[in-house]
Amino acid sequence: PNMHGVRIGLPRFPFKKHHFNKGQYYLKDDVDTYINIAKEFSENKGSIVANYPHLIQVQYSNEHELLFPKVRICEPNNAAELFMEAKSMHELSLKCPKLTLRYSFEQLGKYKRTDWSFQREWRYLLMISPMGLKESNPPTFEKQQELIRRYEDPNAAAPYQRFFLELDDEAVKKMEIILGPRMNEAEKIYVKSLLKDHGLENNWRDSALRIR
């Protein structure tokens, strides 16, 4: 409060990397990823593509189509209902050979109203499917139906309320602490002592702001 805190700076991707081999957890290739797939697999709450998170610069707009992007593309309008009612893909193709149903979440979280443009915000984006790795593999038509049912259910709970990535030890060593311009000497001593306890005694500097 009142500029008595600190600003913490870290590298752009300060997260711990994990390596997994082809064949582990249904992976088709070797991967190096910030996602702890082993933990994700054991929890079996949701699925995350290994190339996440993405770091994006938030765009500011008042266009309704950008603020509330269309995520479902379907033809006919009841494509989701037809898909979930079908007994098999073969039956579905006979009933509606030109059915189109797909979901695109790539535009979510990228735009905010221009009222917020002063924030100059950047975000890490994670897309988490509401089906665990164990639950969704091996893939079947019935599992695809269940996934669509969860997409379509407005009351379905999100797989995670919060999702945390682990910090990399080397990135933490590069942490830069800027002391708030209104911090008093006692507060500065406390911060410097805390940093020293963690081997980061040289990782701080005073704010360049001069505020009375």
PDB file of C-alpha atoms in Angstrom:
ATOM      1  CA  PRO A   1       0.000   0.000   0.000  1.00  0.00           C
ATOM      2  CA  ASN A   2       1.070   3.572  -0.785  1.00  0.00           C
ATOM      3  CA  MET A   3       4.226   2.396  -2.600  1.00  0.00           C
ATOM      4  CA  HIS A   4       5.752   0.661   0.438  1.00  0.00           C
ATOM      5  CA  GLY A   5       5.992  -2.690  -1.328  1.00  0.00           C
ATOM      6  CA  VAL A   6       8.373  -4.174  -3.873  1.00  0.00           C
ATOM      7  CA  ARG A   7       8.281  -5.026  -7.563  1.00  0.00           C
ATOM      8  CA  ILE A   8       9.528  -8.495  -8.477  1.00  0.00           C
ATOM      9  CA  GLY A   9      11.111  -8.972 -11.887  1.00  0.00           C
ATOM     10  CA  LEU A  10      11.770 -12.422 -13.387  1.00  0.00           C
ATOM     11  CA  PRO A  11      12.802 -13.773 -16.818  1.00  0.00           C
ATOM     12  CA  ARG A  12       9.969 -13.991 -19.362  1.00  0.00           C
ATOM     13  CA  PHE A  13       9.566 -17.734 -18.805  1.00  0.00           C
ATOM     14  CA  PRO A  14      10.723 -18.361 -15.224  1.00  0.00           C
ATOM     15  CA  PHE A  15       9.188 -21.830 -15.061  1.00  0.00           C
ATOM     16  CA  LYS A  16      10.803 -25.186 -14.435  1.00  0.00           C
ATOM     17  CA  LYS A  17      11.135 -27.392 -17.516  1.00  0.00           C
ATOM     18  CA  HIS A  18      10.229 -31.069 -17.528  1.00  0.00           C
ATOM     19  CA  HIS A  19      11.374 -33.707 -20.012  1.00  0.00           C
ATOM     20  CA  PHE A  20       9.178 -36.637 -21.027  1.00  0.00           C
ATOM     21  CA  ASN A  21       9.882 -39.409 -23.499  1.00  0.00           C
ATOM     22  CA  LYS A  22       7.775 -40.600 -26.387  1.00  0.00           C
ATOM     23  CA  GLY A  23       5.264 -43.146 -25.119  1.00  0.00           C
ATOM     24  CA  GLN A  24       5.007 -41.682 -21.632  1.00  0.00           C
ATOM     25  CA  TYR A  25       1.540 -40.412 -20.750  1.00  0.00           C
ATOM     26  CA  TYR A  26       0.317 -41.034 -24.333  1.00  0.00           C
ATOM     27  CA  LEU A  27       2.935 -38.677 -25.817  1.00  0.00           C
ATOM     28  CA  LYS A  28       3.683 -39.162 -29.514  1.00  0.00           C
ATOM     29  CA  ASP A  29       7.128 -37.495 -29.309  1.00  0.00           C
ATOM     30  CA  ASP A  30       9.794 -36.546 -26.792  1.00  0.00           C
ATOM     31  CA  VAL A  31       8.888 -33.201 -25.213  1.00  0.00           C
ATOM     32  CA  ASP A  32      10.429 -30.513 -23.057  1.00  0.00           C
ATOM     33  CA  THR A  33       7.637 -28.591 -21.416  1.00  0.00           C
ATOM     34  CA  TYR A  34       6.772 -26.258 -18.556  1.00  0.00           C
ATOM     35  CA  ILE A  35       3.780 -28.493 -17.803  1.00  0.00           C
ATOM     36  CA  ASN A  36       4.375 -31.223 -15.239  1.00  0.00           C
ATOM     37  CA  ILE A  37       2.616 -33.915 -17.253  1.00  0.00           C
ATOM     38  CA  ALA A  38       3.286 -36.589 -14.614  1.00  0.00           C
ATOM     39  CA  LYS A  39       1.388 -34.531 -12.013  1.00  0.00           C
ATOM     40  CA  GLU A  40      -1.331 -33.712 -14.542  1.00  0.00           C
ATOM     41  CA  PHE A  41      -1.677 -37.423 -15.315  1.00  0.00           C
ATOM     42  CA  SER A  42      -1.924 -38.474 -11.658  1.00  0.00           C
ATOM     43  CA  GLU A  43      -4.536 -35.789 -10.866  1.00  0.00           C
ATOM     44  CA  ASN A  44      -6.576 -36.705 -13.985  1.00  0.00           C
ATOM     45  CA  LYS A  45      -8.610 -33.483 -13.814  1.00  0.00           C
ATOM     46  CA  GLY A  46      -7.821 -31.903 -17.173  1.00  0.00           C
ATOM     47  CA  SER A  47      -5.482 -32.051 -20.163  1.00  0.00           C
ATOM     48  CA  ILE A  48      -2.994 -29.373 -21.211  1.00  0.00           C
ATOM     49  CA  VAL A  49      -1.077 -29.300 -24.482  1.00  0.00           C
ATOM     50  CA  ALA A  50       2.662 -29.455 -23.800  1.00  0.00           C
ATOM     51  CA  ASN A  51       3.542 -26.215 -25.638  1.00  0.00           C
ATOM     52  CA  TYR A  52       1.681 -24.033 -23.122  1.00  0.00           C
ATOM     53  CA  PRO A  53       1.812 -21.509 -21.557  1.00  0.00           C
ATOM     54  CA  HIS A  54       1.815 -18.812 -24.232  1.00  0.00           C
ATOM     55  CA  LEU A  55       2.915 -15.309 -23.289  1.00  0.00           C
ATOM     56  CA  ILE A  56       0.732 -12.728 -25.026  1.00  0.00           C
ATOM     57  CA  GLN A  57       0.372  -8.971 -24.957  1.00  0.00           C
ATOM     58  CA  VAL A  58      -3.223  -8.033 -24.170  1.00  0.00           C
ATOM     59  CA  GLN A  59      -4.957  -6.023 -26.892  1.00  0.00           C
ATOM     60  CA  TYR A  60      -7.466  -3.305 -26.027  1.00  0.00           C
ATOM     61  CA  SER A  61     -10.682  -2.870 -27.962  1.00  0.00           C
ATOM     62  CA  ASN A  62     -14.383  -2.146 -27.569  1.00  0.00           C
ATOM     63  CA  GLU A  63     -15.422  -4.441 -30.414  1.00  0.00           C
ATOM     64  CA  HIS A  64     -17.942  -6.956 -29.124  1.00  0.00           C
ATOM     65  CA  GLU A  65     -16.698  -9.714 -31.458  1.00  0.00           C
ATOM     66  CA  LEU A  66     -13.192  -9.469 -29.953  1.00  0.00           C
ATOM     67  CA  LEU A  67     -14.246  -9.149 -26.316  1.00  0.00           C
ATOM     68  CA  PHE A  68     -16.698 -12.048 -26.646  1.00  0.00           C
ATOM     69  CA  PRO A  69     -15.220 -14.263 -29.384  1.00  0.00           C
ATOM     70  CA  LYS A  70     -17.225 -17.061 -30.937  1.00  0.00           C
ATOM     71  CA  VAL A  71     -15.788 -20.373 -29.742  1.00  0.00           C
ATOM     72  CA  ARG A  72     -18.231 -22.831 -31.317  1.00  0.00           C
ATOM     73  CA  ILE A  73     -18.540 -23.342 -35.060  1.00  0.00           C
ATOM     74  CA  CYS A  74     -21.433 -25.625 -35.953  1.00  0.00           C
ATOM     75  CA  GLU A  75     -23.644 -26.486 -38.908  1.00  0.00           C
ATOM     76  CA  PRO A  76     -26.537 -27.116 -38.516  1.00  0.00           C
ATOM     77  CA  ASN A  77     -27.355 -25.123 -35.375  1.00  0.00           C
ATOM     78  CA  ASN A  78     -28.157 -28.283 -33.396  1.00  0.00           C
ATOM     79  CA  ALA A  79     -24.910 -30.029 -34.398  1.00  0.00           C
ATOM     80  CA  ALA A  80     -23.847 -30.533 -30.773  1.00  0.00           C
ATOM     81  CA  GLU A  81     -27.146 -32.192 -29.879  1.00  0.00           C
ATOM     82  CA  LEU A  82     -26.968 -34.461 -32.926  1.00  0.00           C
ATOM     83  CA  PHE A  83     -23.421 -35.451 -32.073  1.00  0.00           C
ATOM     84  CA  MET A  84     -24.263 -36.325 -28.463  1.00  0.00           C
ATOM     85  CA  GLU A  85     -27.389 -38.290 -29.433  1.00  0.00           C
ATOM     86  CA  ALA A  86     -25.684 -40.458 -32.061  1.00  0.00           C
ATOM     87  CA  LYS A  87     -24.740 -44.067 -31.259  1.00  0.00           C
ATOM     88  CA  SER A  88     -21.687 -44.021 -33.494  1.00  0.00           C
ATOM     89  CA  MET A  89     -19.798 -41.862 -35.960  1.00  0.00           C
ATOM     90  CA  HIS A  90     -21.249 -43.979 -38.762  1.00  0.00           C
ATOM     91  CA  GLU A  91     -24.808 -43.278 -37.601  1.00  0.00           C
ATOM     92  CA  LEU A  92     -23.986 -39.590 -37.311  1.00  0.00           C
ATOM     93  CA  SER A  93     -22.573 -39.433 -40.840  1.00  0.00           C
ATOM     94  CA  LEU A  94     -25.724 -41.101 -42.221  1.00  0.00           C
ATOM     95  CA  LYS A  95     -28.098 -38.738 -40.400  1.00  0.00           C
ATOM     96  CA  CYS A  96     -26.121 -35.571 -41.123  1.00  0.00           C
ATOM     97  CA  PRO A  97     -23.319 -36.053 -43.665  1.00  0.00           C
ATOM     98  CA  LYS A  98     -22.441 -32.342 -43.737  1.00  0.00           C
ATOM     99  CA  LEU A  99     -22.321 -31.806 -39.982  1.00  0.00           C
ATOM    100  CA  THR A 100     -19.658 -29.371 -38.746  1.00  0.00           C
ATOM    101  CA  LEU A 101     -18.801 -29.059 -35.054  1.00  0.00           C
ATOM    102  CA  ARG A 102     -15.579 -27.635 -33.703  1.00  0.00           C
ATOM    103  CA  TYR A 103     -14.434 -25.427 -30.840  1.00  0.00           C
ATOM    104  CA  SER A 104     -11.751 -22.742 -30.963  1.00  0.00           C
ATOM    105  CA  PHE A 105     -10.560 -21.135 -27.730  1.00  0.00           C
ATOM    106  CA  GLU A 106      -7.477 -19.359 -29.086  1.00  0.00           C
ATOM    107  CA  GLN A 107      -9.001 -15.860 -28.923  1.00  0.00           C
ATOM    108  CA  LEU A 108     -10.138 -16.106 -25.298  1.00  0.00           C
ATOM    109  CA  GLY A 109      -8.277 -13.871 -22.861  1.00  0.00           C
ATOM    110  CA  LYS A 110      -6.515 -11.793 -25.508  1.00  0.00           C
ATOM    111  CA  TYR A 111      -8.681  -8.674 -25.406  1.00  0.00           C
ATOM    112  CA  LYS A 112      -9.893  -6.198 -22.779  1.00  0.00           C
ATOM    113  CA  ARG A 113     -11.910  -3.014 -23.028  1.00  0.00           C
ATOM    114  CA  THR A 114      -9.986   0.160 -23.855  1.00  0.00           C
ATOM    115  CA  ASP A 115     -10.783   1.460 -20.340  1.00  0.00           C
ATOM    116  CA  TRP A 116      -8.007  -0.879 -19.143  1.00  0.00           C
ATOM    117  CA  SER A 117      -5.369   0.135 -21.706  1.00  0.00           C
ATOM    118  CA  PHE A 118      -3.333   1.973 -19.039  1.00  0.00           C
ATOM    119  CA  GLN A 119      -2.384  -1.448 -17.624  1.00  0.00           C
ATOM    120  CA  ARG A 120      -0.286  -2.437 -20.684  1.00  0.00           C
ATOM    121  CA  GLU A 121      -0.905  -5.996 -19.539  1.00  0.00           C
ATOM    122  CA  TRP A 122       0.805  -9.205 -20.571  1.00  0.00           C
ATOM    123  CA  ARG A 123      -0.662 -12.618 -19.765  1.00  0.00           C
ATOM    124  CA  TYR A 124       0.333 -16.238 -19.683  1.00  0.00           C
ATOM    125  CA  LEU A 125      -2.397 -18.275 -21.360  1.00  0.00           C
ATOM    126  CA  LEU A 126      -3.143 -21.907 -20.555  1.00  0.00           C
ATOM    127  CA  MET A 127      -5.840 -23.896 -22.305  1.00  0.00           C
ATOM    128  CA  ILE A 128      -7.027 -26.804 -20.171  1.00  0.00           C
ATOM    129  CA  SER A 129      -9.409 -29.409 -21.564  1.00  0.00           C
ATOM    130  CA  PRO A 130     -12.045 -30.540 -19.016  1.00  0.00           C
ATOM    131  CA  MET A 131     -11.013 -34.191 -19.409  1.00  0.00           C
ATOM    132  CA  GLY A 132      -8.067 -35.840 -17.677  1.00  0.00           C
ATOM    133  CA  LEU A 133      -5.345 -37.654 -19.602  1.00  0.00           C
ATOM    134  CA  LYS A 134      -6.330 -41.034 -18.168  1.00  0.00           C
ATOM    135  CA  GLU A 135      -9.999 -40.395 -18.815  1.00  0.00           C
ATOM    136  CA  SER A 136      -9.574 -39.254 -22.416  1.00  0.00           C
ATOM    137  CA  ASN A 137      -7.178 -42.011 -23.556  1.00  0.00           C
ATOM    138  CA  PRO A 138      -7.376 -44.051 -25.615  1.00  0.00           C
ATOM    139  CA  PRO A 139      -9.825 -41.825 -27.551  1.00  0.00           C
ATOM    140  CA  THR A 140     -13.257 -43.210 -28.450  1.00  0.00           C
ATOM    141  CA  PHE A 141     -16.442 -41.783 -29.938  1.00  0.00           C
ATOM    142  CA  GLU A 142     -18.134 -42.005 -26.527  1.00  0.00           C
ATOM    143  CA  LYS A 143     -15.331 -40.025 -24.880  1.00  0.00           C
ATOM    144  CA  GLN A 144     -15.590 -37.379 -27.575  1.00  0.00           C
ATOM    145  CA  GLN A 145     -19.313 -37.128 -26.840  1.00  0.00           C
ATOM    146  CA  GLU A 146     -18.604 -36.694 -23.132  1.00  0.00           C
ATOM    147  CA  LEU A 147     -16.071 -33.942 -23.861  1.00  0.00           C
ATOM    148  CA  ILE A 148     -18.622 -32.073 -25.971  1.00  0.00           C
ATOM    149  CA  ARG A 149     -21.234 -32.521 -23.251  1.00  0.00           C
ATOM    150  CA  ARG A 150     -18.874 -30.793 -20.804  1.00  0.00           C
ATOM    151  CA  TYR A 151     -18.136 -28.005 -23.271  1.00  0.00           C
ATOM    152  CA  GLU A 152     -21.856 -27.422 -23.732  1.00  0.00           C
ATOM    153  CA  ASP A 153     -22.905 -27.651 -20.072  1.00  0.00           C
ATOM    154  CA  PRO A 154     -22.991 -24.110 -18.560  1.00  0.00           C
ATOM    155  CA  ASN A 155     -23.008 -25.647 -15.061  1.00  0.00           C
ATOM    156  CA  ALA A 156     -20.005 -27.928 -15.569  1.00  0.00           C
ATOM    157  CA  ALA A 157     -17.212 -27.187 -13.089  1.00  0.00           C
ATOM    158  CA  ALA A 158     -13.838 -26.092 -14.422  1.00  0.00           C
ATOM    159  CA  PRO A 159     -11.159 -28.803 -14.035  1.00  0.00           C
ATOM    160  CA  TYR A 160      -9.024 -26.368 -11.991  1.00  0.00           C
ATOM    161  CA  GLN A 161      -9.910 -23.205 -10.116  1.00  0.00           C
ATOM    162  CA  ARG A 162      -6.186 -22.397  -9.951  1.00  0.00           C
ATOM    163  CA  PHE A 163      -3.274 -23.905 -11.820  1.00  0.00           C
ATOM    164  CA  PHE A 164       0.305 -23.284 -10.724  1.00  0.00           C
ATOM    165  CA  LEU A 165       3.564 -23.717 -12.613  1.00  0.00           C
ATOM    166  CA  GLU A 166       6.780 -24.447 -10.737  1.00  0.00           C
ATOM    167  CA  LEU A 167       9.494 -21.785 -10.740  1.00  0.00           C
ATOM    168  CA  ASP A 168      12.944 -22.709 -12.010  1.00  0.00           C
ATOM    169  CA  ASP A 169      15.721 -22.309  -9.404  1.00  0.00           C
ATOM    170  CA  GLU A 170      18.009 -20.570 -11.897  1.00  0.00           C
ATOM    171  CA  ALA A 171      15.273 -18.094 -12.814  1.00  0.00           C
ATOM    172  CA  VAL A 172      14.733 -17.298  -9.125  1.00  0.00           C
ATOM    173  CA  LYS A 173      18.444 -16.515  -8.794  1.00  0.00           C
ATOM    174  CA  LYS A 174      17.957 -13.857 -11.501  1.00  0.00           C
ATOM    175  CA  MET A 175      15.097 -12.236  -9.587  1.00  0.00           C
ATOM    176  CA  GLU A 176      15.279  -8.451  -9.466  1.00  0.00           C
ATOM    177  CA  ILE A 177      13.674  -6.614  -6.566  1.00  0.00           C
ATOM    178  CA  ILE A 178      12.879  -2.905  -6.875  1.00  0.00           C
ATOM    179  CA  LEU A 179      12.139  -1.274  -3.547  1.00  0.00           C
ATOM    180  CA  GLY A 180       9.040   0.901  -3.404  1.00  0.00           C
ATOM    181  CA  PRO A 181       9.829   4.649  -3.461  1.00  0.00           C
ATOM    182  CA  ARG A 182       8.088   5.244  -0.133  1.00  0.00           C
ATOM    183  CA  MET A 183       9.663   2.381   1.801  1.00  0.00           C
ATOM    184  CA  ASN A 184      11.257   3.513   5.064  1.00  0.00           C
ATOM    185  CA  GLU A 185      14.662   2.300   6.226  1.00  0.00           C
ATOM    186  CA  ALA A 186      13.207  -0.348   8.556  1.00  0.00           C
ATOM    187  CA  GLU A 187      11.233  -1.848   5.672  1.00  0.00           C
ATOM    188  CA  LYS A 188      14.302  -1.836   3.437  1.00  0.00           C
ATOM    189  CA  ILE A 189      16.381  -3.584   6.095  1.00  0.00           C
ATOM    190  CA  TYR A 190      13.719  -6.279   6.405  1.00  0.00           C
ATOM    191  CA  VAL A 191      13.627  -6.894   2.626  1.00  0.00           C
ATOM    192  CA  LYS A 192      17.420  -6.971   2.316  1.00  0.00           C
ATOM    193  CA  SER A 193      17.660  -9.420   5.215  1.00  0.00           C
ATOM    194  CA  LEU A 194      15.047 -11.678   3.625  1.00  0.00           C
ATOM    195  CA  LEU A 195      16.910 -11.640   0.311  1.00  0.00           C
ATOM    196  CA  LYS A 196      20.211 -12.410   2.040  1.00  0.00           C
ATOM    197  CA  ASP A 197      18.657 -15.442   3.746  1.00  0.00           C
ATOM    198  CA  HIS A 198      17.910 -16.831   0.273  1.00  0.00           C
ATOM    199  CA  GLY A 199      21.266 -15.967  -1.312  1.00  0.00           C
ATOM    200  CA  LEU A 200      19.818 -13.009  -3.236  1.00  0.00           C
ATOM    201  CA  GLU A 201      21.506 -10.157  -1.340  1.00  0.00           C
ATOM    202  CA  ASN A 202      22.658  -8.441  -4.558  1.00  0.00           C
ATOM    203  CA  ASN A 203      19.314  -8.700  -6.351  1.00  0.00           C
ATOM    204  CA  TRP A 204      17.739  -5.430  -5.215  1.00  0.00           C
ATOM    205  CA  ARG A 205      17.847  -1.776  -6.190  1.00  0.00           C
ATOM    206  CA  ASP A 206      16.089   1.386  -5.162  1.00  0.00           C
ATOM    207  CA  SER A 207      13.268   2.757  -7.244  1.00  0.00           C
ATOM    208  CA  ALA A 208      14.185   5.474  -9.722  1.00  0.00           C
ATOM    209  CA  LEU A 209      10.974   7.304  -8.805  1.00  0.00           C
ATOM    210  CA  ARG A 210      11.292  10.255  -6.456  1.00  0.00           C
ATOM    211  CA  ILE A 211       7.962  10.663  -4.703  1.00  0.00           C
ATOM    212  CA  ARG A 212       7.461  12.816  -1.637  1.00  0.00           C
TER     213      ARG A 212
END
